[in-house]
Short mmCIF file of C-alpha atoms in Angstrom, two decimals:
data_model
loop_
_atom_site.label_atom_id
_atom_site.label_comp_id
_atom_site.label_asym_id
_atom_site.label_seq_id
_atom_site.Cartn_x
_atom_site.Cartn_y
_atom_site.Cartn_z
CA MET A 1 0.00 0.00 0.00
CA ILE A 2 1.33 3.44 -0.88
CA PRO A 3 2.36 5.70 2.04
CA ARG A 4 -0.51 8.12 1.27
CA TYR A 5 -3.02 5.65 2.72
CA SER A 6 -0.82 3.99 5.35
CA ARG A 7 -0.93 4.77 9.04
CA PRO A 8 2.46 4.10 10.69
CA ALA A 9 1.10 1.70 13.33
CA MET A 10 -0.50 -0.57 10.73
CA ALA A 11 2.36 -0.33 8.24
CA ALA A 12 4.77 -1.36 11.00
CA ILE A 13 2.91 -4.65 11.49
CA TRP A 14 3.72 -5.67 7.90
CA SER A 15 7.27 -4.31 7.88
CA PRO A 16 10.21 -6.68 7.32
CA ALA A 17 11.56 -5.80 10.77
CA ASN A 18 8.37 -6.91 12.52
CA ARG A 19 8.12 -10.03 10.40
CA TYR A 20 11.68 -11.02 11.30
CA ARG A 21 11.01 -10.25 14.96
CA ILE A 22 8.15 -12.75 14.95
CA TRP A 23 10.20 -15.30 13.01
CA PHE A 24 12.90 -15.12 15.64
CA GLU A 25 10.40 -15.39 18.48
CA ILE A 26 8.97 -18.59 17.00
CA GLU A 27 12.41 -20.10 16.47
CA ALA A 28 13.51 -19.13 19.99
CA LEU A 29 10.36 -20.55 21.59
CA VAL A 30 10.72 -23.84 19.71
CA ALA A 31 14.34 -24.06 20.82
CA GLU A 32 13.43 -23.31 24.44
CA ARG A 33 10.81 -26.05 24.53
CA GLN A 34 13.12 -28.50 22.83
CA GLY A 35 15.79 -27.61 25.38
CA GLN A 36 13.34 -28.32 28.20
CA MET A 37 12.53 -31.67 26.62
CA GLY A 38 16.18 -32.57 26.12
CA GLN A 39 15.89 -32.67 22.34
CA ILE A 40 18.59 -30.01 22.01
CA PRO A 41 21.08 -28.75 24.63
CA ALA A 42 19.34 -26.40 27.04
CA GLU A 43 22.44 -24.19 26.91
CA ALA A 44 22.05 -23.86 23.15
CA ALA A 45 18.46 -22.72 23.57
CA ARG A 46 19.59 -20.13 26.11
CA ILE A 47 22.30 -18.80 23.81
CA ILE A 48 19.89 -18.61 20.87
CA ARG A 49 17.64 -16.37 22.94
CA GLU A 50 20.38 -14.29 24.59
CA LYS A 51 22.40 -13.63 21.46
CA GLY A 52 19.54 -13.53 18.98
CA ALA A 53 17.28 -11.11 20.85
CA PRO A 54 19.61 -8.08 20.69
CA VAL A 55 20.42 -8.83 17.06
CA ILE A 56 16.72 -8.74 16.19
CA ALA A 57 16.05 -5.70 18.38
CA ALA A 58 18.74 -3.77 16.51
CA ILE A 59 17.82 -4.95 13.01
CA SER A 60 18.50 -2.19 10.50
CA GLU A 61 17.86 -1.48 6.85
CA ALA A 62 21.40 -2.73 6.20
CA ASP A 63 20.55 -6.03 7.93
CA ILE A 64 17.38 -6.38 5.87
CA ALA A 65 19.41 -5.72 2.73
CA ARG A 66 21.86 -8.44 3.86
CA ILE A 67 18.98 -10.93 4.25
CA ASP A 68 17.70 -9.96 0.81
CA ALA A 69 21.15 -10.52 -0.66
CA ILE A 70 21.35 -14.00 0.87
CA GLU A 71 17.86 -14.80 -0.43
CA ALA A 72 18.90 -13.71 -3.93
CA GLU A 73 21.50 -16.47 -3.77
CA VAL A 74 19.66 -19.28 -1.94
CA ARG A 75 16.20 -18.46 -3.35
CA HIS A 76 14.51 -19.14 0.00
CA ASP A 77 13.41 -16.44 2.45
CA VAL A 78 13.42 -18.46 5.66
CA ILE A 79 16.83 -20.01 4.93
CA ALA A 80 18.19 -16.53 4.17
CA PHE A 81 16.91 -15.28 7.53
CA LEU A 82 18.33 -18.23 9.45
CA THR A 83 21.69 -17.78 7.75
CA TRP A 84 21.82 -14.10 8.69
CA LEU A 85 20.64 -14.77 12.23
CA GLY A 86 23.19 -17.54 12.62
CA GLU A 87 25.95 -15.08 11.87
CA GLY A 88 24.98 -13.18 15.01
CA ILE A 89 24.37 -16.20 17.24
CA GLY A 90 27.30 -18.41 16.41
CA PRO A 91 27.69 -22.23 16.48
CA GLU A 92 24.54 -22.80 18.56
CA ALA A 93 22.48 -21.52 15.63
CA ARG A 94 22.60 -25.05 14.20
CA PHE A 95 19.99 -26.02 16.79
CA MET A 96 17.43 -23.61 15.40
CA HIS A 97 14.62 -24.84 13.13
CA GLN A 98 14.99 -28.42 14.36
CA GLY A 99 12.14 -30.49 12.87
CA LEU A 100 10.35 -27.44 11.45
CA THR A 101 9.31 -26.59 7.94
CA SER A 102 9.21 -23.06 6.61
CA SER A 103 5.42 -22.92 6.67
CA ASP A 104 5.46 -23.45 10.43
CA VAL A 105 7.24 -20.13 10.75
CA LEU A 106 5.50 -18.32 7.91
CA ASP A 107 1.93 -19.29 8.72
CA THR A 108 2.25 -18.78 12.45
CA THR A 109 3.84 -15.39 11.81
CA LEU A 110 1.00 -14.46 9.48
CA ALA A 111 -1.47 -15.36 12.23
CA VAL A 112 0.32 -13.04 14.65
CA GLN A 113 0.39 -10.23 12.09
CA PHE A 114 -3.30 -10.62 11.34
CA THR A 115 -4.26 -10.55 15.03
CA GLU A 116 -2.23 -7.36 15.47
CA ALA A 117 -3.77 -5.85 12.34
CA LEU A 118 -7.33 -6.79 13.24
CA ASP A 119 -6.90 -5.25 16.68
CA LEU A 120 -6.02 -1.93 15.03
CA ILE A 121 -8.98 -2.24 12.69
CA ASP A 122 -11.23 -2.81 15.68
CA GLN A 123 -9.93 0.41 17.18
CA GLY A 124 -10.97 2.18 13.99
CA LEU A 125 -14.40 0.57 14.14
CA ALA A 126 -14.76 1.67 17.75
CA ARG A 127 -14.02 5.26 16.74
CA VAL A 128 -16.61 5.13 13.95
CA CYS A 129 -19.21 3.62 16.30
CA ASP A 130 -18.57 6.21 18.99
CA ALA A 131 -18.89 9.04 16.47
CA LEU A 132 -22.08 7.66 14.96
CA LYS A 133 -23.67 7.09 18.36
CA ALA A 134 -22.85 10.59 19.56
CA ARG A 135 -24.21 12.23 16.41
CA ALA A 136 -27.28 9.95 16.38
CA LEU A 137 -28.21 10.98 19.92
CA GLU A 138 -27.47 14.63 19.11
CA HIS A 139 -29.89 14.55 16.16
CA ARG A 140 -32.45 12.04 17.39
CA HIS A 141 -35.22 14.64 17.00
CA THR A 142 -33.88 16.33 13.86
CA VAL A 143 -36.48 15.84 11.15
CA THR A 144 -35.16 14.98 7.69
CA ILE A 145 -36.66 13.47 4.59
CA GLY A 146 -36.38 9.76 4.04
CA ARG A 147 -35.78 8.71 0.45
CA SER A 148 -36.56 5.54 -1.44
CA HIS A 149 -35.32 5.10 -5.01
CA GLY A 150 -33.66 8.49 -4.49
CA ILE A 151 -37.11 10.11 -4.28
CA HIS A 152 -38.62 11.88 -1.27
CA ALA A 153 -40.66 9.35 0.70
CA GLU A 154 -41.65 10.25 4.29
CA PRO A 155 -40.00 12.21 7.10
CA THR A 156 -37.60 10.43 9.41
CA SER A 157 -35.07 11.30 12.10
CA PHE A 158 -31.51 12.07 11.05
CA GLY A 159 -30.39 10.41 14.27
CA LEU A 160 -32.25 7.28 13.23
CA LYS A 161 -30.41 7.26 9.90
CA LEU A 162 -27.08 7.42 11.72
CA ALA A 163 -28.18 4.76 14.20
CA GLY A 164 -28.76 2.38 11.31
CA HIS A 165 -25.17 2.84 10.20
CA TRP A 166 -24.00 2.38 13.82
CA ALA A 167 -25.80 -0.96 14.00
CA GLU A 168 -24.13 -2.10 10.78
CA PHE A 169 -20.66 -1.25 12.06
CA ALA A 170 -21.47 -2.89 15.41
CA ARG A 171 -22.28 -6.10 13.51
CA GLY A 172 -18.98 -5.64 11.71
CA ARG A 173 -17.14 -5.55 15.04
CA ARG A 174 -18.74 -8.81 16.13
CA ARG A 175 -17.86 -10.46 12.82
CA LEU A 176 -14.31 -9.13 13.09
CA ALA A 177 -13.94 -10.63 16.57
CA GLN A 178 -15.02 -14.03 15.22
CA ALA A 179 -12.65 -13.75 12.26
CA ARG A 180 -9.82 -12.87 14.63
CA ARG A 181 -10.51 -15.99 16.67
CA GLU A 182 -10.38 -18.11 13.52
CA ILE A 183 -7.16 -16.63 12.18
CA ALA A 184 -5.31 -16.64 15.54
CA THR A 185 -4.03 -20.15 14.89
CA CYS A 186 -0.57 -21.67 15.28
CA ALA A 187 0.89 -24.58 13.34
CA ILE A 188 4.24 -26.08 14.38
CA SER A 189 3.74 -29.54 12.90
CA GLY A 190 6.68 -30.03 10.55
CA ALA A 191 6.77 -31.19 6.98
CA ILE A 192 3.33 -32.29 5.73
CA GLY A 193 1.91 -31.59 9.20
CA THR A 194 2.52 -35.06 10.66
CA PHE A 195 4.68 -34.03 13.67
CA ALA A 196 7.23 -36.60 12.48
CA HIS A 197 10.14 -34.47 13.67
CA VAL A 198 8.55 -32.12 16.20
CA ASP A 199 6.51 -33.04 19.26
CA PRO A 200 2.92 -31.65 19.41
CA SER A 201 3.66 -30.22 22.85
CA ILE A 202 6.08 -27.81 21.17
CA GLU A 203 3.24 -26.45 19.05
CA ALA A 204 1.10 -25.99 22.16
CA PHE A 205 3.97 -24.23 23.93
CA VAL A 206 4.55 -21.78 21.09
CA ALA A 207 0.84 -21.14 20.63
CA ALA A 208 0.36 -20.31 24.30
CA ARG A 209 3.29 -17.91 24.33
CA LEU A 210 2.05 -16.11 21.21
CA GLY A 211 -1.59 -15.94 22.32
CA LEU A 212 -2.76 -18.27 19.57
CA ALA A 213 -4.83 -21.43 19.40
CA VAL A 214 -3.44 -24.69 18.03
CA GLU A 215 -4.48 -25.61 14.50
CA PRO A 216 -6.32 -28.93 15.10
CA VAL A 217 -5.23 -30.50 11.82
CA SER A 218 -2.80 -28.75 9.53
CA THR A 219 -1.28 -30.09 6.36
CA GLN A 220 2.00 -28.35 5.69
CA VAL A 221 0.04 -25.09 5.92
CA ILE A 222 -2.78 -23.69 7.99
CA PRO A 223 -6.00 -24.17 5.96
CA ARG A 224 -6.78 -21.03 3.97
CA ASP A 225 -10.50 -20.97 4.66
CA ARG A 226 -9.50 -19.18 7.86
CA HIS A 227 -7.78 -16.44 5.89
CA ALA A 228 -10.59 -16.21 3.36
CA MET A 229 -13.04 -15.52 6.18
CA VAL A 230 -10.89 -12.63 7.40
CA PHE A 231 -10.91 -11.01 3.97
CA ALA A 232 -14.65 -11.59 3.62
CA VAL A 233 -15.28 -9.78 6.91
CA LEU A 234 -12.95 -6.95 5.93
CA ALA A 235 -14.89 -6.63 2.68
CA VAL A 236 -18.24 -6.46 4.45
CA ILE A 237 -16.88 -3.73 6.74
CA ALA A 238 -15.58 -1.91 3.67
CA ALA A 239 -19.06 -2.13 2.17
CA ALA A 240 -20.43 -0.47 5.30
CA VAL A 241 -17.84 2.28 4.89
CA GLU A 242 -18.93 2.88 1.32
CA ARG A 243 -22.64 2.88 2.20
CA LEU A 244 -22.12 5.63 4.77
CA ALA A 245 -19.74 7.54 2.50
CA THR A 246 -22.28 7.40 -0.32
CA GLU A 247 -24.96 8.82 1.99
CA VAL A 248 -22.70 11.75 2.88
CA ARG A 249 -21.86 12.33 -0.78
CA HIS A 250 -25.55 12.60 -1.60
CA LEU A 251 -26.37 14.83 1.35
CA GLN A 252 -23.57 17.22 0.35
CA ARG A 253 -24.87 17.72 -3.21
CA SER A 254 -25.63 21.38 -3.88
CA GLU A 255 -29.30 20.60 -4.51
CA VAL A 256 -29.56 18.79 -1.16
CA ARG A 257 -26.95 20.28 1.22
CA GLU A 258 -28.35 18.68 4.37
CA ALA A 259 -24.88 17.77 5.62
CA GLU A 260 -21.33 18.19 4.43
CA GLU A 261 -17.78 17.32 5.30
CA PHE A 262 -15.93 19.83 7.46
CA PHE A 263 -14.11 22.36 5.28
CA HIS A 264 -10.79 23.23 6.89
CA PRO A 265 -9.43 26.79 7.00
CA GLY A 266 -7.18 27.22 4.00
CA GLN A 267 -8.63 24.19 2.22
CA LYS A 268 -9.13 24.50 -1.53
CA GLY A 269 -11.90 22.64 -3.35
CA SER A 270 -10.90 23.21 -6.95
CA SER A 271 -7.95 24.59 -8.87
CA ALA A 272 -10.33 26.36 -11.28
CA MET A 273 -13.50 27.10 -9.24
CA PRO A 274 -12.80 28.81 -5.91
CA HIS A 275 -16.35 28.29 -4.64
CA LYS A 276 -16.16 24.50 -4.62
CA ARG A 277 -16.56 22.46 -1.39
CA ASN A 278 -16.30 18.88 -2.57
CA PRO A 279 -16.98 15.64 -0.62
CA VAL A 280 -13.40 14.50 -1.14
CA LEU A 281 -13.15 12.40 2.01
CA SER A 282 -16.25 10.33 1.32
CA GLU A 283 -15.24 9.91 -2.32
CA ASN A 284 -11.82 8.73 -1.18
CA LEU A 285 -13.48 6.30 1.23
CA THR A 286 -15.62 4.92 -1.59
CA GLY A 287 -12.49 4.15 -3.58
CA LEU A 288 -10.66 2.53 -0.67
CA ALA A 289 -13.70 0.36 0.06
CA ARG A 290 -13.73 -0.89 -3.51
CA LEU A 291 -10.06 -1.79 -3.19
CA VAL A 292 -10.61 -3.85 -0.03
CA ARG A 293 -13.59 -5.68 -1.49
CA GLY A 294 -11.57 -6.57 -4.56
CA MET A 295 -9.26 -8.74 -2.44
CA VAL A 296 -11.94 -11.23 -1.43
CA VAL A 297 -11.88 -13.32 -4.61
CA PRO A 298 -8.09 -13.93 -4.53
CA ALA A 299 -8.42 -14.93 -0.85
CA LEU A 300 -11.18 -17.41 -1.73
CA GLU A 301 -9.11 -18.83 -4.56
CA ASN A 302 -6.25 -19.35 -2.11
CA VAL A 303 -8.34 -21.94 -0.27
CA THR A 304 -7.68 -24.51 -2.99
CA LEU A 305 -4.06 -25.67 -2.69
CA TRP A 306 -2.61 -28.84 -4.20
CA HIS A 307 -2.56 -31.78 -1.79
CA GLU A 308 -0.79 -30.93 1.47
CA ARG A 309 0.79 -27.72 0.23
CA ASP A 310 1.82 -25.51 -2.65
CA ILE A 311 2.81 -21.83 -2.67
CA SER A 312 0.25 -20.42 -5.10
CA HIS A 313 -1.28 -18.59 -2.13
CA SER A 314 1.97 -17.04 -0.97
CA SER A 315 2.42 -14.28 -3.54
CA VAL A 316 -1.25 -13.34 -3.20
CA GLU A 317 -1.10 -13.02 0.58
CA ARG A 318 2.09 -10.96 0.49
CA VAL A 319 0.09 -8.33 -1.37
CA ILE A 320 -3.49 -8.54 -0.10
CA GLY A 321 -2.67 -9.10 3.59
CA PRO A 322 -0.90 -5.78 4.07
CA ASP A 323 -2.91 -3.86 1.48
CA ALA A 324 -6.39 -4.85 2.71
CA THR A 325 -5.67 -4.17 6.37
CA ILE A 326 -3.70 -0.97 5.73
CA ALA A 327 -6.39 0.43 3.44
CA LEU A 328 -9.27 -0.43 5.78
CA ASP A 329 -7.42 0.84 8.84
CA PHE A 330 -6.83 4.17 7.11
CA ALA A 331 -10.42 4.32 5.85
CA LEU A 332 -11.95 3.71 9.28
CA GLN A 333 -9.86 6.37 10.95
CA ARG A 334 -10.72 8.82 8.17
CA LEU A 335 -14.42 7.94 8.42
CA GLY A 336 -14.43 8.35 12.19
CA GLY A 337 -12.92 11.81 11.91
CA MET A 338 -15.31 12.76 9.13
CA ILE A 339 -18.41 11.82 11.18
CA GLU A 340 -17.05 13.57 14.28
CA LYS A 341 -16.75 16.85 12.34
CA LEU A 342 -19.66 16.38 9.94
CA LEU A 343 -21.55 19.65 9.41
CA ILE A 344 -25.29 19.03 9.76
CA TYR A 345 -27.96 21.52 8.69
CA PRO A 346 -31.34 20.87 10.38
CA GLU A 347 -32.92 23.96 8.81
CA ARG A 348 -32.06 22.73 5.35
CA MET A 349 -33.44 19.30 6.22
CA ALA A 350 -36.71 20.86 7.38
CA ALA A 351 -36.93 22.89 4.19
CA ASN A 352 -36.35 19.79 2.06
CA VAL A 353 -39.14 17.95 3.89
CA GLU A 354 -41.57 20.55 2.55
CA ALA A 355 -39.78 21.16 -0.76
CA LEU A 356 -42.44 19.24 -2.72
CA GLY A 357 -45.29 21.23 -1.30
CA GLY A 358 -46.15 18.75 1.44
CA VAL A 359 -46.83 15.68 -0.75
CA VAL A 360 -44.47 13.62 1.45
CA HIS A 361 -47.31 13.53 4.00
CA SER A 362 -49.57 11.61 1.60
CA GLY A 363 -49.30 8.40 3.58
CA GLU A 364 -50.59 9.96 6.78
CA VAL A 365 -53.46 11.63 4.89
CA LEU A 366 -54.31 8.27 3.32
CA LEU A 367 -54.51 6.66 6.75
CA ALA A 368 -56.57 9.53 8.15
CA LEU A 369 -59.12 9.21 5.33
CA THR A 370 -59.51 5.45 5.78
CA GLN A 371 -59.90 5.89 9.53
CA ALA A 372 -62.57 8.51 8.83
CA GLY A 373 -64.63 6.02 6.83
CA MET A 374 -63.37 6.26 3.24
CA THR A 375 -62.50 3.03 1.44
CA ARG A 376 -58.82 2.50 0.87
CA GLU A 377 -59.23 2.50 -2.91
CA ALA A 378 -61.17 5.79 -2.90
CA ALA A 379 -58.79 7.34 -0.36
CA TYR A 380 -55.72 6.35 -2.37
CA ALA A 381 -57.23 7.81 -5.55
CA ALA A 382 -58.11 11.08 -3.83
CA VAL A 383 -54.73 11.47 -2.15
CA GLN A 384 -52.78 10.59 -5.29
CA ARG A 385 -54.90 12.93 -7.40
CA ASN A 386 -54.20 15.86 -5.12
CA ALA A 387 -50.55 14.97 -4.63
CA MET A 388 -49.94 14.83 -8.37
CA ALA A 389 -51.74 18.13 -8.83
CA ALA A 390 -49.46 19.77 -6.28
CA TRP A 391 -46.29 18.11 -7.54
CA THR A 392 -46.73 18.76 -11.27
CA ARG A 393 -47.58 22.45 -10.75
CA LEU A 394 -44.84 23.01 -8.18
CA GLY A 395 -43.10 26.34 -8.73
CA THR A 396 -45.56 27.55 -11.37
CA PRO A 397 -47.93 30.56 -11.04
CA GLU A 398 -50.91 28.23 -10.71
CA GLY A 399 -49.18 25.96 -8.24
CA ARG A 400 -50.77 25.16 -4.89
CA SER A 401 -49.54 23.22 -1.88
CA PHE A 402 -50.71 19.70 -1.17
CA ARG A 403 -52.69 21.06 1.78
CA GLU A 404 -54.44 23.57 -0.44
CA THR A 405 -55.37 20.96 -3.04
CA LEU A 406 -56.74 18.69 -0.33
CA LEU A 407 -58.87 21.45 1.16
CA ALA A 408 -60.25 22.24 -2.30
CA ASP A 409 -61.33 18.62 -2.89
CA PRO A 410 -64.89 17.90 -1.64
CA ALA A 411 -64.18 14.16 -1.55
CA VAL A 412 -61.49 14.84 1.04
CA THR A 413 -63.20 17.55 3.08
CA ALA A 414 -66.26 15.37 3.41
CA HIS A 415 -64.16 13.28 5.77
CA LEU A 416 -61.39 15.57 7.06
CA ASP A 417 -61.46 19.21 8.18
CA ALA A 418 -58.45 21.53 8.08
CA ALA A 419 -57.35 20.65 11.60
CA ALA A 420 -57.38 16.92 10.80
CA ILE A 421 -55.35 17.51 7.66
CA ASP A 422 -52.84 19.59 9.62
CA ARG A 423 -52.48 16.83 12.20
CA ALA A 424 -51.84 14.31 9.43
CA MET A 425 -49.20 16.57 7.91
CA ASP A 426 -47.22 17.07 11.11
CA PRO A 427 -43.70 15.65 10.44
CA MET A 428 -43.17 14.97 14.14
CA LEU A 429 -45.65 12.09 13.84
CA HIS A 430 -42.82 10.12 12.27
CA LEU A 431 -40.52 10.66 15.25
CA ARG A 432 -42.83 9.51 18.03
CA HIS A 433 -41.03 6.15 18.40
CA VAL A 434 -37.48 7.36 17.74
CA ASP A 435 -36.41 7.34 21.39
CA ALA A 436 -37.69 3.80 21.85
CA THR A 437 -35.92 2.68 18.68
CA LEU A 438 -32.62 4.25 19.72
CA ALA A 439 -32.90 2.66 23.15
CA ARG A 440 -33.38 -0.69 21.42
CA VAL A 441 -30.38 -0.06 19.16
CA PHE A 442 -27.97 1.23 21.76
CA GLY A 443 -29.30 -0.68 24.74
CA ASP A 444 -30.02 2.39 26.87
CA ALA A 445 -31.17 5.97 26.48
CA GLU A 446 -27.77 7.45 27.26
CA PRO A 447 -25.25 4.88 25.97
CA GLN A 448 -21.63 4.98 26.97
CA PRO A 449 -18.82 5.59 24.44
CA GLY A 450 -17.46 2.35 23.01
CA ASP A 451 -20.59 0.32 23.74
CA VAL A 452 -21.39 -1.80 20.65
CA ASP A 453 -23.37 -4.67 22.12
CA GLY A 454 -26.78 -3.24 21.34
CA GLY A 455 -30.01 -4.09 23.05
#
C-alpha cells in the first residue's frame, strides 16, 4: 500500500523488521521447549535467545538488505533469515529450526500479524461507532426526509439514519472478533503436518506464548478458509464504509446540502472554481472500500491448494494481507474523523421535507381518510390525485400546496377538516417512536462511548 493511505502503526505490522522479529520469536520458543525436553542442549536454547534477541532488536535497513542478498543467492526467504541470524548467534544456531518446515514459521507469523492488524482495525471501528452514536443521539429529534429510489418518501429522524449505520458497524465488530478468533491459529507440525520431527507439545507451547490457538489439523500449511473468512469480513466492513460515505456524498450535493464534510481553513476545493466544497473524504473512502472488497476473490481462490501444500497462495497473501488491512485501517480512521466533524444543517433538512409542497405527508393523509370512513381505494385515488396536482404544478404561477389541493377537494373535506389535515401533515408524527428505537439499538437511552453490544 502506498504511504498516502498507510498509518504508521498498521504499516509497521507488515514491515520486514516486525516479520523477522516474529520469526525469531517462534524459532527461539521452539528451541526453548526442545531444550526443556532434552531434544537439544538447554544451553544452546539459552544462547539462541540471549544472542539472537539483541540482534533482532537492533535490526536495520542494512541487515534487511543483507537478508535480501542472501535470499537472492539461496532463493529461500526463511533459509536466508536463518543464515543471517546464525551469523549473530554463532555455532549454537545449528539447533534452530529443528524439525520445522518453513510454513510453520510463515503461517504462524501471518497469524500473529493478522491478530495485530485486526486489533487496530477494531480500534478504527470503535471510533466510527462512537462518532455515529454521539451524532445519532445529538440529532435524534432532527427531522429529515427519508428517500426511497432516491425520491422523497416520508420524514424520518436524522439520528435514526445514523443509528442504522452504527448498527451495521457494530455487527462488523462482532464479525471481526469471530474472524480474529479463527485466524489466531498456530501450526508447528513439521513437513506435511505429521509431527514426524517435532513433538505436538512444542506447538502448544509456542501457541500459548504467542496468544494463539493450536491448528487442530494442519497439512503443511494452515487451511486457507480461515484467511478467506478474514478477507470476507474486511470486505463487508468496507461495504459499510462505502454505504455511509455514499450517503454523505448525496447529502452534500448542492441541490440537497443537508450535511457536508468539514471544510478546513485554508482548504481549496478546486484549482479552477474557488467556490467548490467537494466531498473529497467520502469519495476517497468509496475508492478505498472498492479496493478492499476486490481482495476477497483472490483470498477465496487461495483456499484450494494442491494436496498438502503448494505456494500459489503465498504471492497473493504478500500483497493482499498488508494492502487490505492498511487500506481499511486508514479508511476507518478517516471515516471516524469525518463523522465527528460532519456539518449538519437541520434547517435545510426541514426545508427539504416541505420542498415538494407537502406531498411527502400523503401516507398519513391516506390513513386519516380510511380511519374517517373512506374506502382505501377511494382514499388512495383522492390522495394521489391531489398529490400529483401539487407536484406537477410546483413552482408555477398556478401551483398550490398539497394542503391547499386537499382542502379544495370535496371528496377529502367530506371526511377531514383543516385541523385533521394539519395533524396528518405534522412531520413529528414520524418521530414519536425514535427514542424507543434508539434505546433498542444502543441498549439504553444514554449509551456509553465504546458500547457496541446493542439491546
